[in-house]
Coordinates of N, CA and C in Angstrom, one line a residue:
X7 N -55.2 -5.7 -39.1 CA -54.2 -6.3 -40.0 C -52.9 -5.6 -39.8
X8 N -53.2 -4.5 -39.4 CA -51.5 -3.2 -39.8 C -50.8 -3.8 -38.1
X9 N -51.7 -4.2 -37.4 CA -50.8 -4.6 -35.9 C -50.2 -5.9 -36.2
X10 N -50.7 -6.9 -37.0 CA -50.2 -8.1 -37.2 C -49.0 -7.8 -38.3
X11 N -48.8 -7.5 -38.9 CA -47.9 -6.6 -39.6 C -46.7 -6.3 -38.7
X12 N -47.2 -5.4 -37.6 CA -45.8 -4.9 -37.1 C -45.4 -6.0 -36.6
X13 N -46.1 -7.1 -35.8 CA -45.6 -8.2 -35.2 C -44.6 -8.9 -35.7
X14 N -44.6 -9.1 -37.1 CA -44.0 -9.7 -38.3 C -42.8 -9.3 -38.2
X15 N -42.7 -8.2 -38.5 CA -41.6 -6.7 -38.6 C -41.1 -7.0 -37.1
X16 N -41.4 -6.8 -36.5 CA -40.5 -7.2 -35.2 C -38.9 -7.8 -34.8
X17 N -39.1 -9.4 -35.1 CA -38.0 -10.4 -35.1 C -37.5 -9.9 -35.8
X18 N -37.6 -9.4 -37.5 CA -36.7 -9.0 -38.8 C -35.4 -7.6 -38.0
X19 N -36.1 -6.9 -37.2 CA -36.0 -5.4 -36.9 C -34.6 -6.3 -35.8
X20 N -35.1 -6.8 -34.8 CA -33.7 -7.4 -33.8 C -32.7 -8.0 -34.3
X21 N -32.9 -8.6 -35.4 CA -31.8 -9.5 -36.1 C -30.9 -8.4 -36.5
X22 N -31.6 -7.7 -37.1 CA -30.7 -6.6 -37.7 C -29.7 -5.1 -36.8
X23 N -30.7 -5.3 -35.4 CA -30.1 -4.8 -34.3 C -28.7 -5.6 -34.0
X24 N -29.0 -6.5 -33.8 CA -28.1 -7.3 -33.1 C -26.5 -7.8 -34.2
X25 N -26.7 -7.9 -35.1 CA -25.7 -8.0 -36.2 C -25.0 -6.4 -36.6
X26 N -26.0 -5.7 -36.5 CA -24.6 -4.5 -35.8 C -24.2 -4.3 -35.3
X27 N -24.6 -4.6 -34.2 CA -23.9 -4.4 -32.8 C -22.3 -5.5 -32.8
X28 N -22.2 -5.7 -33.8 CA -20.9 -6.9 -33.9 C -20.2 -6.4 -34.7
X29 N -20.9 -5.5 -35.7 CA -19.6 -4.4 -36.6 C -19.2 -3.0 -35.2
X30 N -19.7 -3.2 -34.7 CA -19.7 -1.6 -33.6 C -18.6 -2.4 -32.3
X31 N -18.9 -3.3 -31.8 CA -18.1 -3.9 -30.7 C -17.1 -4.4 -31.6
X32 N -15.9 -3.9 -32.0 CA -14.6 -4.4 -32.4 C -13.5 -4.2 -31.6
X33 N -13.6 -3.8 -30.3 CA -12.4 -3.1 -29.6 C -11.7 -4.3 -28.9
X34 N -10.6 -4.6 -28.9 CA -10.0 -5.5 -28.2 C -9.8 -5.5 -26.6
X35 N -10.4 -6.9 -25.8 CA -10.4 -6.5 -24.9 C -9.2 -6.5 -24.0
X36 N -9.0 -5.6 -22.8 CA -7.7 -5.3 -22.0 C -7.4 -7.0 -21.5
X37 N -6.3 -7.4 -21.7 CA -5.7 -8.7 -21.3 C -4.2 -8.5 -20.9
X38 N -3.7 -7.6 -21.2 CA -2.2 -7.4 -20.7 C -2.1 -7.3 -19.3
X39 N -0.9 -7.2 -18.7 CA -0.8 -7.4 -17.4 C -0.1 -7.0 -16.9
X40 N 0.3 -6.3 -15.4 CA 1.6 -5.9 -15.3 C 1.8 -6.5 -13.8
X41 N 3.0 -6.6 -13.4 CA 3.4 -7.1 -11.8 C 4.6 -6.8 -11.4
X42 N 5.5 -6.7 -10.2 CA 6.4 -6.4 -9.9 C 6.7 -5.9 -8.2
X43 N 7.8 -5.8 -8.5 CA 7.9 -4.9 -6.3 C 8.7 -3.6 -6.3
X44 N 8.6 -2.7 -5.2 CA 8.8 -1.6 -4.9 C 10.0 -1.9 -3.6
X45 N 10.9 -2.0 -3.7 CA 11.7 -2.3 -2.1 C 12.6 -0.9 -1.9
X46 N 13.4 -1.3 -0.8 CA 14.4 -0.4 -0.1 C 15.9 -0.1 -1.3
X47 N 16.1 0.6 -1.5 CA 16.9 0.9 -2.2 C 18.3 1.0 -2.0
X48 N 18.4 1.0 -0.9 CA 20.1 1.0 -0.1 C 20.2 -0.4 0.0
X49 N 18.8 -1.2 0.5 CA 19.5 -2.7 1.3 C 19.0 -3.6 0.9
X50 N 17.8 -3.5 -0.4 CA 16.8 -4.3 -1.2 C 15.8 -5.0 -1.1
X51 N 15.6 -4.9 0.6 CA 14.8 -5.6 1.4 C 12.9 -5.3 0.9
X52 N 12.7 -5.8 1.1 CA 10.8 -5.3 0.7 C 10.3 -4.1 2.0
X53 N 9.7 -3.4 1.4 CA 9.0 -2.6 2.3 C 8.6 -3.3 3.5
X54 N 8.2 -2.1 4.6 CA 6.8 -2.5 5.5 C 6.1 -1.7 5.6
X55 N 4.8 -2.3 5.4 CA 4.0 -0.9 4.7 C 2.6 -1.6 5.3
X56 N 1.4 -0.6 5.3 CA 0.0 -0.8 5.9 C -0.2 -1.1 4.0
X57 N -1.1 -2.2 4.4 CA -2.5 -2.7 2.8 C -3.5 -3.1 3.5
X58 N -4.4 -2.3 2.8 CA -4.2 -1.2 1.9 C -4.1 0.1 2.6
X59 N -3.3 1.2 1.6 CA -3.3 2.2 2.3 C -1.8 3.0 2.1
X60 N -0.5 1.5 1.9 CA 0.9 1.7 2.1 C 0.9 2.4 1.0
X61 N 0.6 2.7 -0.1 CA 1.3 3.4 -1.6 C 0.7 2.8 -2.6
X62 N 1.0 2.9 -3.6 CA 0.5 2.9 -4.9 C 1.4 3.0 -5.6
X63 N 1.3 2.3 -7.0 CA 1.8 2.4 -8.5 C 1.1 3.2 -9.6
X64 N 1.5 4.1 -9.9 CA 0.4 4.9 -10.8 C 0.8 4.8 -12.3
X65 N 0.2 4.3 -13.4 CA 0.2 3.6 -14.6 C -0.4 4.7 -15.1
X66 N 0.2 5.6 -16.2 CA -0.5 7.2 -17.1 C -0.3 6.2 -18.4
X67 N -1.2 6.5 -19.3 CA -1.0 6.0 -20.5 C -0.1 7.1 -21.0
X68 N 0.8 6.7 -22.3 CA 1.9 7.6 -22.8 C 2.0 7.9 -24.6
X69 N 0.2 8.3 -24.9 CA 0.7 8.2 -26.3 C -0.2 9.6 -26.1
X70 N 0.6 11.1 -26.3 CA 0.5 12.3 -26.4 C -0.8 12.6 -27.4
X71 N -0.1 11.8 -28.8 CA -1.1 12.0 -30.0 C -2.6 11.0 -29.4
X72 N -3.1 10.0 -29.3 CA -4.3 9.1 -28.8 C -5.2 10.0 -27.4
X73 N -3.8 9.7 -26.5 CA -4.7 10.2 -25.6 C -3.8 11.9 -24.7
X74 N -4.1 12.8 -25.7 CA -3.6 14.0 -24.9 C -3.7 14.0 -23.7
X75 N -4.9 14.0 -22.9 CA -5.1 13.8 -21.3 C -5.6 12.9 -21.0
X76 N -4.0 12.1 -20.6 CA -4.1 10.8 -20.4 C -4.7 10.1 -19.6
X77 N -5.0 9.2 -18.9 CA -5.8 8.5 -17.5 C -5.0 7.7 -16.9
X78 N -5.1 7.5 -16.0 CA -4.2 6.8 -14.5 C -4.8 5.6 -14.3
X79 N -4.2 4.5 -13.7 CA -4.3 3.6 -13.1 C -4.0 3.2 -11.7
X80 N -4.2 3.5 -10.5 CA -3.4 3.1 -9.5 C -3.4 1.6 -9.0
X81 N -2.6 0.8 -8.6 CA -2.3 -0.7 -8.1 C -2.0 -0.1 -6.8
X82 N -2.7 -1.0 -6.0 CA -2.3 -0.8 -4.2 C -1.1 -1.9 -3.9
X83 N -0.1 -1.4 -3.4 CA 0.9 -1.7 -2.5 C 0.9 -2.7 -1.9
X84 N 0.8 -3.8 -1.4 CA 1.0 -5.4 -0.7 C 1.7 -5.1 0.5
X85 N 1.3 -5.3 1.8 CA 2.0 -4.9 3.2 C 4.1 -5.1 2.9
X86 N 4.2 -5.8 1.5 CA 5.6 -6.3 1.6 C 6.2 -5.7 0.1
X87 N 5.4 -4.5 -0.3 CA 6.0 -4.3 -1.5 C 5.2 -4.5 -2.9
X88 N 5.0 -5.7 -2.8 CA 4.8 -6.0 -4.0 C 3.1 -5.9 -5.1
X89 N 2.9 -5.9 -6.3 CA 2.2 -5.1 -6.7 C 1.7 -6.2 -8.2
X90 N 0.5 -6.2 -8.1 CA -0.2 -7.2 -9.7 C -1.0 -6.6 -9.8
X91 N -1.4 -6.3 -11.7 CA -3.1 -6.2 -12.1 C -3.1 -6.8 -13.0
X92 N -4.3 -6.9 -13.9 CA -4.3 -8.0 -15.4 C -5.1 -6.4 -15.8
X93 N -5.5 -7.0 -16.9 CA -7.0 -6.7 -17.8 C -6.5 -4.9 -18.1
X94 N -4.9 -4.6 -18.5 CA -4.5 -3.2 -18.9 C -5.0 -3.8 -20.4
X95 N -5.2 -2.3 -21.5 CA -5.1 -2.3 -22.8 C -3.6 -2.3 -23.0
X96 N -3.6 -2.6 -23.8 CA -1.8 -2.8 -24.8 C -1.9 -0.9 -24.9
X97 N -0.1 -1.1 -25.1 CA -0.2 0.3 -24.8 C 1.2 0.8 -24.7
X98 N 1.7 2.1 -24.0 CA 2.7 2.4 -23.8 C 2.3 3.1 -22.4
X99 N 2.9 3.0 -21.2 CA 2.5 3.7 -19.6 C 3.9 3.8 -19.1
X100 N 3.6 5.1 -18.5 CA 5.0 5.7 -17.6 C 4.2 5.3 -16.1
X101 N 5.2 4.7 -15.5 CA 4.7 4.1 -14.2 C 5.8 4.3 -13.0
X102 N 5.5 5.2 -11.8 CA 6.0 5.7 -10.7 C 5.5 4.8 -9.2
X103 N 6.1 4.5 -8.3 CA 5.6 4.6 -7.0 C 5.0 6.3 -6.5
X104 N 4.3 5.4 -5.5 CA 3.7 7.2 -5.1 C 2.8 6.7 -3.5
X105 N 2.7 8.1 -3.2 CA 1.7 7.8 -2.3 C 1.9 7.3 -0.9
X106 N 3.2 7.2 -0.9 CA 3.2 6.5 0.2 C 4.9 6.6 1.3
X107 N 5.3 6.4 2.6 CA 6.1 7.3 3.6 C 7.7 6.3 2.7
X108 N 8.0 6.8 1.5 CA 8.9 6.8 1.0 C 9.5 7.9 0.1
X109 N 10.7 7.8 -0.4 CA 11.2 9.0 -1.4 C 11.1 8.4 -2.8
X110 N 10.7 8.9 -3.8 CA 11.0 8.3 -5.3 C 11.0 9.8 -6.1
X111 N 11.7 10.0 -6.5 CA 12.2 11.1 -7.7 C 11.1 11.1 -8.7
X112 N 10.3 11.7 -9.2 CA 9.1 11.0 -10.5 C 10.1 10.9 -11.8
X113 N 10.9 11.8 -11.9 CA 11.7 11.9 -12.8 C 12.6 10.3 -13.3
X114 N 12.4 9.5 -12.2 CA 12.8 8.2 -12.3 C 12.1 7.1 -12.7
X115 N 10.4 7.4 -12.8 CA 9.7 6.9 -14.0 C 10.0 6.1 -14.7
X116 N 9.4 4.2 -14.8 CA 9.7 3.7 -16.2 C 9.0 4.1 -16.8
X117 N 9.1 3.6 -18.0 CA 8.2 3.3 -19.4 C 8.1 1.8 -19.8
X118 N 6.7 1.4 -19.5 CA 6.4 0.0 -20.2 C 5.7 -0.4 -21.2
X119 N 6.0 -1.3 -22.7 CA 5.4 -1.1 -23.9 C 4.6 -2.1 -23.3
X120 N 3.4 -2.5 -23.4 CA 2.4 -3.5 -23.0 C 1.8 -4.0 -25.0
X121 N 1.9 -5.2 -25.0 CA 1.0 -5.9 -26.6 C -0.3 -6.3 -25.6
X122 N -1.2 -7.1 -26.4 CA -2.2 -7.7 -26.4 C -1.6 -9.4 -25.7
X123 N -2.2 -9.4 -24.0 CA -1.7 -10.4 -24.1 C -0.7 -10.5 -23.1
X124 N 0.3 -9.3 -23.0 CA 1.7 -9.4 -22.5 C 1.3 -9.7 -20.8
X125 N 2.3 -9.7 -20.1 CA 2.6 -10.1 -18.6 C 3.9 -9.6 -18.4
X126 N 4.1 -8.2 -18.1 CA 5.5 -7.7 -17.7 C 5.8 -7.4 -16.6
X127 N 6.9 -7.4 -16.2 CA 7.2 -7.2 -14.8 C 8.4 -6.2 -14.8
X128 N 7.5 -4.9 -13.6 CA 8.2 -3.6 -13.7 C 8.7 -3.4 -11.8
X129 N 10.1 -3.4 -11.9 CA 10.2 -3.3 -10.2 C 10.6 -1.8 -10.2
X130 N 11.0 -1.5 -8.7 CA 11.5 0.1 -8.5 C 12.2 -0.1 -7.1
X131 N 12.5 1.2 -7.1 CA 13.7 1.1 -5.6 C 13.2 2.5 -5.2
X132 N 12.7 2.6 -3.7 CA 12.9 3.6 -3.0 C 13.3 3.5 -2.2
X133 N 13.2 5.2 -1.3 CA 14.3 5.5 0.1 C 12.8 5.5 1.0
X134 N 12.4 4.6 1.7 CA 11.8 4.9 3.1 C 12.3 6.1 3.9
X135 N 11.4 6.9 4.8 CA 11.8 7.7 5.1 C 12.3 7.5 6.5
X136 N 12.3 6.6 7.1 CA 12.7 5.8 8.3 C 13.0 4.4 8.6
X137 N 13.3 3.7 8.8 CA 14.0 2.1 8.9 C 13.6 1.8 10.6
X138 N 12.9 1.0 10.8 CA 12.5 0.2 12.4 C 13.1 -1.1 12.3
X139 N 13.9 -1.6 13.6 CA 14.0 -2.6 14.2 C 13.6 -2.8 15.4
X140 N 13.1 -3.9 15.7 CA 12.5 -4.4 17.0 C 12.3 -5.4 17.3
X141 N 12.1 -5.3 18.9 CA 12.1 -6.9 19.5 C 11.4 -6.6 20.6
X142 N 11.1 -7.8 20.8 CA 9.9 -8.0 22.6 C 9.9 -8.7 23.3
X143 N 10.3 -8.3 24.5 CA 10.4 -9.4 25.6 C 9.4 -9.2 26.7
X144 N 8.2 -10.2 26.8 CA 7.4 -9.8 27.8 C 6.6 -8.8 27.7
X145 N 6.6 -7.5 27.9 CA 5.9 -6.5 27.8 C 6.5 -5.0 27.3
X146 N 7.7 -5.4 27.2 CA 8.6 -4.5 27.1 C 8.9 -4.4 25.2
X147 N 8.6 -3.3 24.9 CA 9.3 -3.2 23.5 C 10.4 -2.8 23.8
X148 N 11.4 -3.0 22.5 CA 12.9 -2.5 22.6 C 13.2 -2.5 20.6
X149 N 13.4 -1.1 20.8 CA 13.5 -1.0 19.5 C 14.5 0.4 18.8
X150 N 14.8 0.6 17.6 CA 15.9 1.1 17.5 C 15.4 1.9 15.6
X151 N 15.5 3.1 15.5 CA 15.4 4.1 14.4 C 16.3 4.6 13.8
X152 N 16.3 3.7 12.5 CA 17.5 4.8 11.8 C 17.1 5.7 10.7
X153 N 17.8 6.6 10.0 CA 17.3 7.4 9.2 C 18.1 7.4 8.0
X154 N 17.4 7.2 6.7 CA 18.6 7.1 5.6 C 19.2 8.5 5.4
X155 N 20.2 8.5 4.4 CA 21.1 9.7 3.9 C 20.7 10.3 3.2
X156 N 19.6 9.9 2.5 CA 18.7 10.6 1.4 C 17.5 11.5 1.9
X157 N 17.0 11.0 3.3 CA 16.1 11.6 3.8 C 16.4 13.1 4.6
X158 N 16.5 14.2 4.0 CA 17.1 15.4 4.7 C 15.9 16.1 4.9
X159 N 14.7 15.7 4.6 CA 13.6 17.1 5.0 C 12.4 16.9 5.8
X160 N 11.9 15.6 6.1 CA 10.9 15.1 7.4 C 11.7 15.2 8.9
X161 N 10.7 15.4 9.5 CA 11.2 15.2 11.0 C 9.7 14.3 11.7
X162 N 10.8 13.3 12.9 CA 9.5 12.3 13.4 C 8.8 12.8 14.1
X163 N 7.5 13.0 13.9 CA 6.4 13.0 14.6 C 5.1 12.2 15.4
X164 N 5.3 11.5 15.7 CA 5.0 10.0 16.5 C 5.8 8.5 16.1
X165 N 5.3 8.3 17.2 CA 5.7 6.9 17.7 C 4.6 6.1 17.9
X166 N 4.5 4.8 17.3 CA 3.4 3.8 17.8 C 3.6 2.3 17.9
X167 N 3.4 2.0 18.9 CA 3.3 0.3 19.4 C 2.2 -0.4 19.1
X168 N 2.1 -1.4 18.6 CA 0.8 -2.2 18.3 C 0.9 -3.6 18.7
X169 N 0.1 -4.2 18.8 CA -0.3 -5.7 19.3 C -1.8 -5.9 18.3
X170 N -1.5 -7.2 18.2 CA -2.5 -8.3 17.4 C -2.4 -9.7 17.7
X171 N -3.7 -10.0 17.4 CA -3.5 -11.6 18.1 C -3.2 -12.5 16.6
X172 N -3.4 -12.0 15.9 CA -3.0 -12.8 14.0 C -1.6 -11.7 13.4
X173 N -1.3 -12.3 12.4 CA 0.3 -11.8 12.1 C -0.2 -10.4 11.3
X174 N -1.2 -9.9 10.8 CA -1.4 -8.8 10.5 C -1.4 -7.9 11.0
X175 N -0.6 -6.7 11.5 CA -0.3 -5.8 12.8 C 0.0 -4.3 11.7
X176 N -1.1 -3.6 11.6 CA -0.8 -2.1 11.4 C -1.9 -1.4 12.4
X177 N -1.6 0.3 12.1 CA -2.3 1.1 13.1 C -4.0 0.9 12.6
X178 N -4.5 0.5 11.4 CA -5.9 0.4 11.5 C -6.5 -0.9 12.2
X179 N -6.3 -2.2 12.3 CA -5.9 -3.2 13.2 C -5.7 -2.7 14.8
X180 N -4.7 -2.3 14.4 CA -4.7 -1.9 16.3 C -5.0 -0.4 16.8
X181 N -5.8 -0.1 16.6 CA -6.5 1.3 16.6 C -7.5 1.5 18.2
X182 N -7.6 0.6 18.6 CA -8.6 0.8 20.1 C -7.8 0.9 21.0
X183 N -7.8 2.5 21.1 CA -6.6 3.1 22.2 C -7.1 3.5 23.4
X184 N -8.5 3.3 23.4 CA -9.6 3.4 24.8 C -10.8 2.2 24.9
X185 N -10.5 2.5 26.1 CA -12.1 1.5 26.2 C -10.9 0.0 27.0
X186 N -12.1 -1.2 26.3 CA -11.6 -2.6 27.5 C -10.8 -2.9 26.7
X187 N -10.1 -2.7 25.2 CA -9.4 -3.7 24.9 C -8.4 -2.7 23.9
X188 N -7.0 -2.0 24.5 CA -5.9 -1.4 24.2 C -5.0 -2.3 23.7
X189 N -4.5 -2.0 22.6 CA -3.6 -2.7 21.7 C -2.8 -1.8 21.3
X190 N -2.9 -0.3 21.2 CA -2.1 0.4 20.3 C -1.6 1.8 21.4
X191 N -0.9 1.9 21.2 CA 0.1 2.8 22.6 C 0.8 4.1 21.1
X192 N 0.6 5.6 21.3 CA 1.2 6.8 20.6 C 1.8 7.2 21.4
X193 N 2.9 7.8 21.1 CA 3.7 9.0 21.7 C 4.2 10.0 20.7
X194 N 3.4 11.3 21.3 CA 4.0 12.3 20.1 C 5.3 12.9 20.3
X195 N 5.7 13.5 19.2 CA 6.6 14.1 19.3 C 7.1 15.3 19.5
X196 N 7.0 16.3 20.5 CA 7.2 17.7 20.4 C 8.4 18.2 19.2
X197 N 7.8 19.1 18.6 CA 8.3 19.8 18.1 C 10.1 19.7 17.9
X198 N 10.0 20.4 19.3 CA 11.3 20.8 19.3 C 12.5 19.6 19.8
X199 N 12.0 18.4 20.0 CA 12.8 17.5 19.9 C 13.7 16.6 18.4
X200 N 14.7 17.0 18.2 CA 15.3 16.3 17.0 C 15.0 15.2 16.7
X201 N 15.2 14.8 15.3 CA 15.3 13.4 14.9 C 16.4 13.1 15.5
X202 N 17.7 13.8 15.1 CA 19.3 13.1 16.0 C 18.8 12.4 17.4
X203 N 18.2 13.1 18.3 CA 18.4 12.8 19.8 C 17.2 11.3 19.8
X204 N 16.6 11.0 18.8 CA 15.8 9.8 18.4 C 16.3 8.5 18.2
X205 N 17.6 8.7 16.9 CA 18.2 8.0 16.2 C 19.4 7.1 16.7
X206 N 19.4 5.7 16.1 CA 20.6 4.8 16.4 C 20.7 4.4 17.4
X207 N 20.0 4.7 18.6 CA 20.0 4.1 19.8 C 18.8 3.6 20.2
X208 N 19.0 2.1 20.7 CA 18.0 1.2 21.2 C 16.9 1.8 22.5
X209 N 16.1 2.1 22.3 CA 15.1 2.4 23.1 C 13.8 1.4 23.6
X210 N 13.5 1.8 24.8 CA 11.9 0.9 25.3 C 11.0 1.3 25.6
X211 N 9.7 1.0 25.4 CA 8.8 1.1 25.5 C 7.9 -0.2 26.1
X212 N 7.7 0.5 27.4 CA 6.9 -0.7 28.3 C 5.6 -0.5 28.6
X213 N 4.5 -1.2 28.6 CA 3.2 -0.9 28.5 C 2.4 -1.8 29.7
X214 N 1.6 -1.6 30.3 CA 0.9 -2.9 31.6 C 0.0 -3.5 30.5
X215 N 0.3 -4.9 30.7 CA -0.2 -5.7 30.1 C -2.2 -6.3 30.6
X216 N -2.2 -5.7 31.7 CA -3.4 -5.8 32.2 C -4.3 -5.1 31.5
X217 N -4.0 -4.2 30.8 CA -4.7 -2.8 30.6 C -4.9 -3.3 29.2
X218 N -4.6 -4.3 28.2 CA -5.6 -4.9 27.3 C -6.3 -5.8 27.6
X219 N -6.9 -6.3 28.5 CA -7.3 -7.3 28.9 C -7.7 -8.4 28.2
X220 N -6.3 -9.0 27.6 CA -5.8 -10.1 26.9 C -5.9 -11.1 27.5
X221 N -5.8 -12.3 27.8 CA -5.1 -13.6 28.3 C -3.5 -13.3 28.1
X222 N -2.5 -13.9 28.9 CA -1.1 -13.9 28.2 C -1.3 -15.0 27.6
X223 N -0.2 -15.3 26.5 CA 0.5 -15.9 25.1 C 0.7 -15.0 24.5
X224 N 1.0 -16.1 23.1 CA 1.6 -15.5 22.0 C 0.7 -14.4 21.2
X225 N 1.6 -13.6 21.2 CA 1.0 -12.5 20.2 C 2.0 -12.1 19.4
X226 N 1.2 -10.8 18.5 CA 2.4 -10.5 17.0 C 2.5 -8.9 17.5
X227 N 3.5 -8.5 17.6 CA 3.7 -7.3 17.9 C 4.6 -6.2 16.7
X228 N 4.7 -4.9 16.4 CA 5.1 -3.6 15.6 C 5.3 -2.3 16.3
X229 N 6.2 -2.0 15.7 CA 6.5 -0.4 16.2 C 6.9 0.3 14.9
X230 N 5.9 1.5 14.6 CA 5.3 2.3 13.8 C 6.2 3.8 13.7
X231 N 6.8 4.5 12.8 CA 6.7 5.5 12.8 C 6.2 6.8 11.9
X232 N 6.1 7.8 12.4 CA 4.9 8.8 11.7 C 5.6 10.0 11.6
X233 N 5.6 10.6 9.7 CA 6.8 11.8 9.6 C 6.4 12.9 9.7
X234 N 6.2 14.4 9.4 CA 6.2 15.2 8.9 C 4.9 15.4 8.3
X235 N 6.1 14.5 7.0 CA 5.6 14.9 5.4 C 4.3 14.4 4.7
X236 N 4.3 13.2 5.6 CA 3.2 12.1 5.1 C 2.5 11.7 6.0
X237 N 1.0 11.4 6.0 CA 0.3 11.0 7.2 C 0.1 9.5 7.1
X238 N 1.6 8.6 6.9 CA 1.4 7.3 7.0 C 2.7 7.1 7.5
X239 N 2.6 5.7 8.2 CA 3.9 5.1 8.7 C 5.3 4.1 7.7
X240 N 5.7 4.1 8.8 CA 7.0 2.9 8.1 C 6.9 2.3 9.4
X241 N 7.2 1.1 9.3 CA 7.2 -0.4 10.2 C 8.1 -1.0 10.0
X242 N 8.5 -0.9 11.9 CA 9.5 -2.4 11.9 C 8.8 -3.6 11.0
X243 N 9.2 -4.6 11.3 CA 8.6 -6.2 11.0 C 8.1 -6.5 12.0
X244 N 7.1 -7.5 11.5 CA 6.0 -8.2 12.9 C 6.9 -8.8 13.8
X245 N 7.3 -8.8 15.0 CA 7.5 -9.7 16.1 C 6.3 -10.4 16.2
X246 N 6.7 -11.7 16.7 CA 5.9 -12.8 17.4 C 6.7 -12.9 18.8
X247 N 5.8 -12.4 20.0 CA 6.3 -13.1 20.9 C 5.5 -13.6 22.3
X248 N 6.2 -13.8 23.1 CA 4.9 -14.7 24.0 C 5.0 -13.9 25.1
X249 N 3.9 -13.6 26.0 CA 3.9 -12.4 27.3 C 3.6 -13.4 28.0
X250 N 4.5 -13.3 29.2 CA 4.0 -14.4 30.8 C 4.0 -13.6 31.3

């Protein structure tokens, strides 16, 4: 009789489980949202950047009293700058670029009040630490490096050429520098060679086209450079062009 008893007692026992559990779960769930872009700051243009991988937005919560040691958020970088998440808690966050082969002061930090709900949009401006232009004709790259005014303390330390057969062209993509199918061409930089003797003048780089053993056509081609300070690049823009 005492086991049929407890069986009784059972269902009574969960109901009662379960109806607390609804005074206990009261926390409002994260729905706010943040979005926005990171571009060039002298010429307002959108980055060129590797995603993932190019940088990050880092989101600190900012209420001293709640949360003394606060927690971070990072959003990854969009090959062109730009940056979305949803599902933040309402809140107050100091939010920086970071992480990535540009300059940003942290001291330049917004502050965004986030409600329940919200959808704000937070941009920023950095200094790239290098600027690529480029073009392709046939097999031949031709391309040209400038250096902003703000950049006084990196010096270049590689050079890289890439090819892709789809418009997506960074060094993890074109990374098979041996073997049957070469896409990605390095040149380091000694040392003792300046950035000056680098800069403002159009340069080439020609590669045998046999030696990826592609078909010719159209392909999407990039030229990469690699600083100092940071072990990531800055990018021309994708060329499209066609190899006879």
């Amino acid at each position: 009789m005492k086991s049929i008893k407890l069986i009784f007692l059972l269902p009574v026992l969960l109901v009662a489980v379960i109806s607390g559990c609804k005074n206990w779960d009261n926390f409002v769930a994260p729905d706010a949202g943040i979005y926005g872009k990171v571009t060039d700051a002298e010429n307002g243009q959108p980055l060129e950047i590797r995603q993932p991988g190019g940088g990050t937005v880092r989101f600190i919560q900012w209420d001293k009293m709640k949360y003394p040691n606060p927690g971070t958020t990072d959003i990854e970088l969009k090959a062109n700058g730009e940056f979305s998440a949803t599902q933040f808690f309402a809140g107050t966050y100091k939010a920086l670029p970071r992480d990535g082969a540009f300059l940003y002061q942290p001291g330049d930090s917004a502050t965004v009040d986030l409600g329940n709900g919200d959808r704000k949009e937070v941009n920023f401006k950095v200094t790239p630490f290098y600027r690529l232009t480029a073009s392709v004709t046939d097999s031949t790259f031709t391309y040209t490096i400038t250096k902003p005014a703000a950049n006084t303390t990196t010096k270049i330390s590689q050079i890289i050429f890439m090819i892709n057969d789809y418009a997506k062209v960074d060094e993890s993509i074109s990374s098979n520098t041996s073997g049957y199918f070469i896409n990605l061409w390095r040149q380091d930089i000694a040392g003792n060679v300046t950035d000056a003797s680098l800069l403002g003048t159009p340069r080439t780089f020609t590669f045998k086209w046999a030696d990826t053993h592609l078909p010719k056509g159209e392909y999407y081609f990039r030229v990469g450079v690699r600083t100092t300070a940071v072990a990531k690049y800055n990018y021309s823009p994708v060329v499209k062009a066609t190899v006879r």
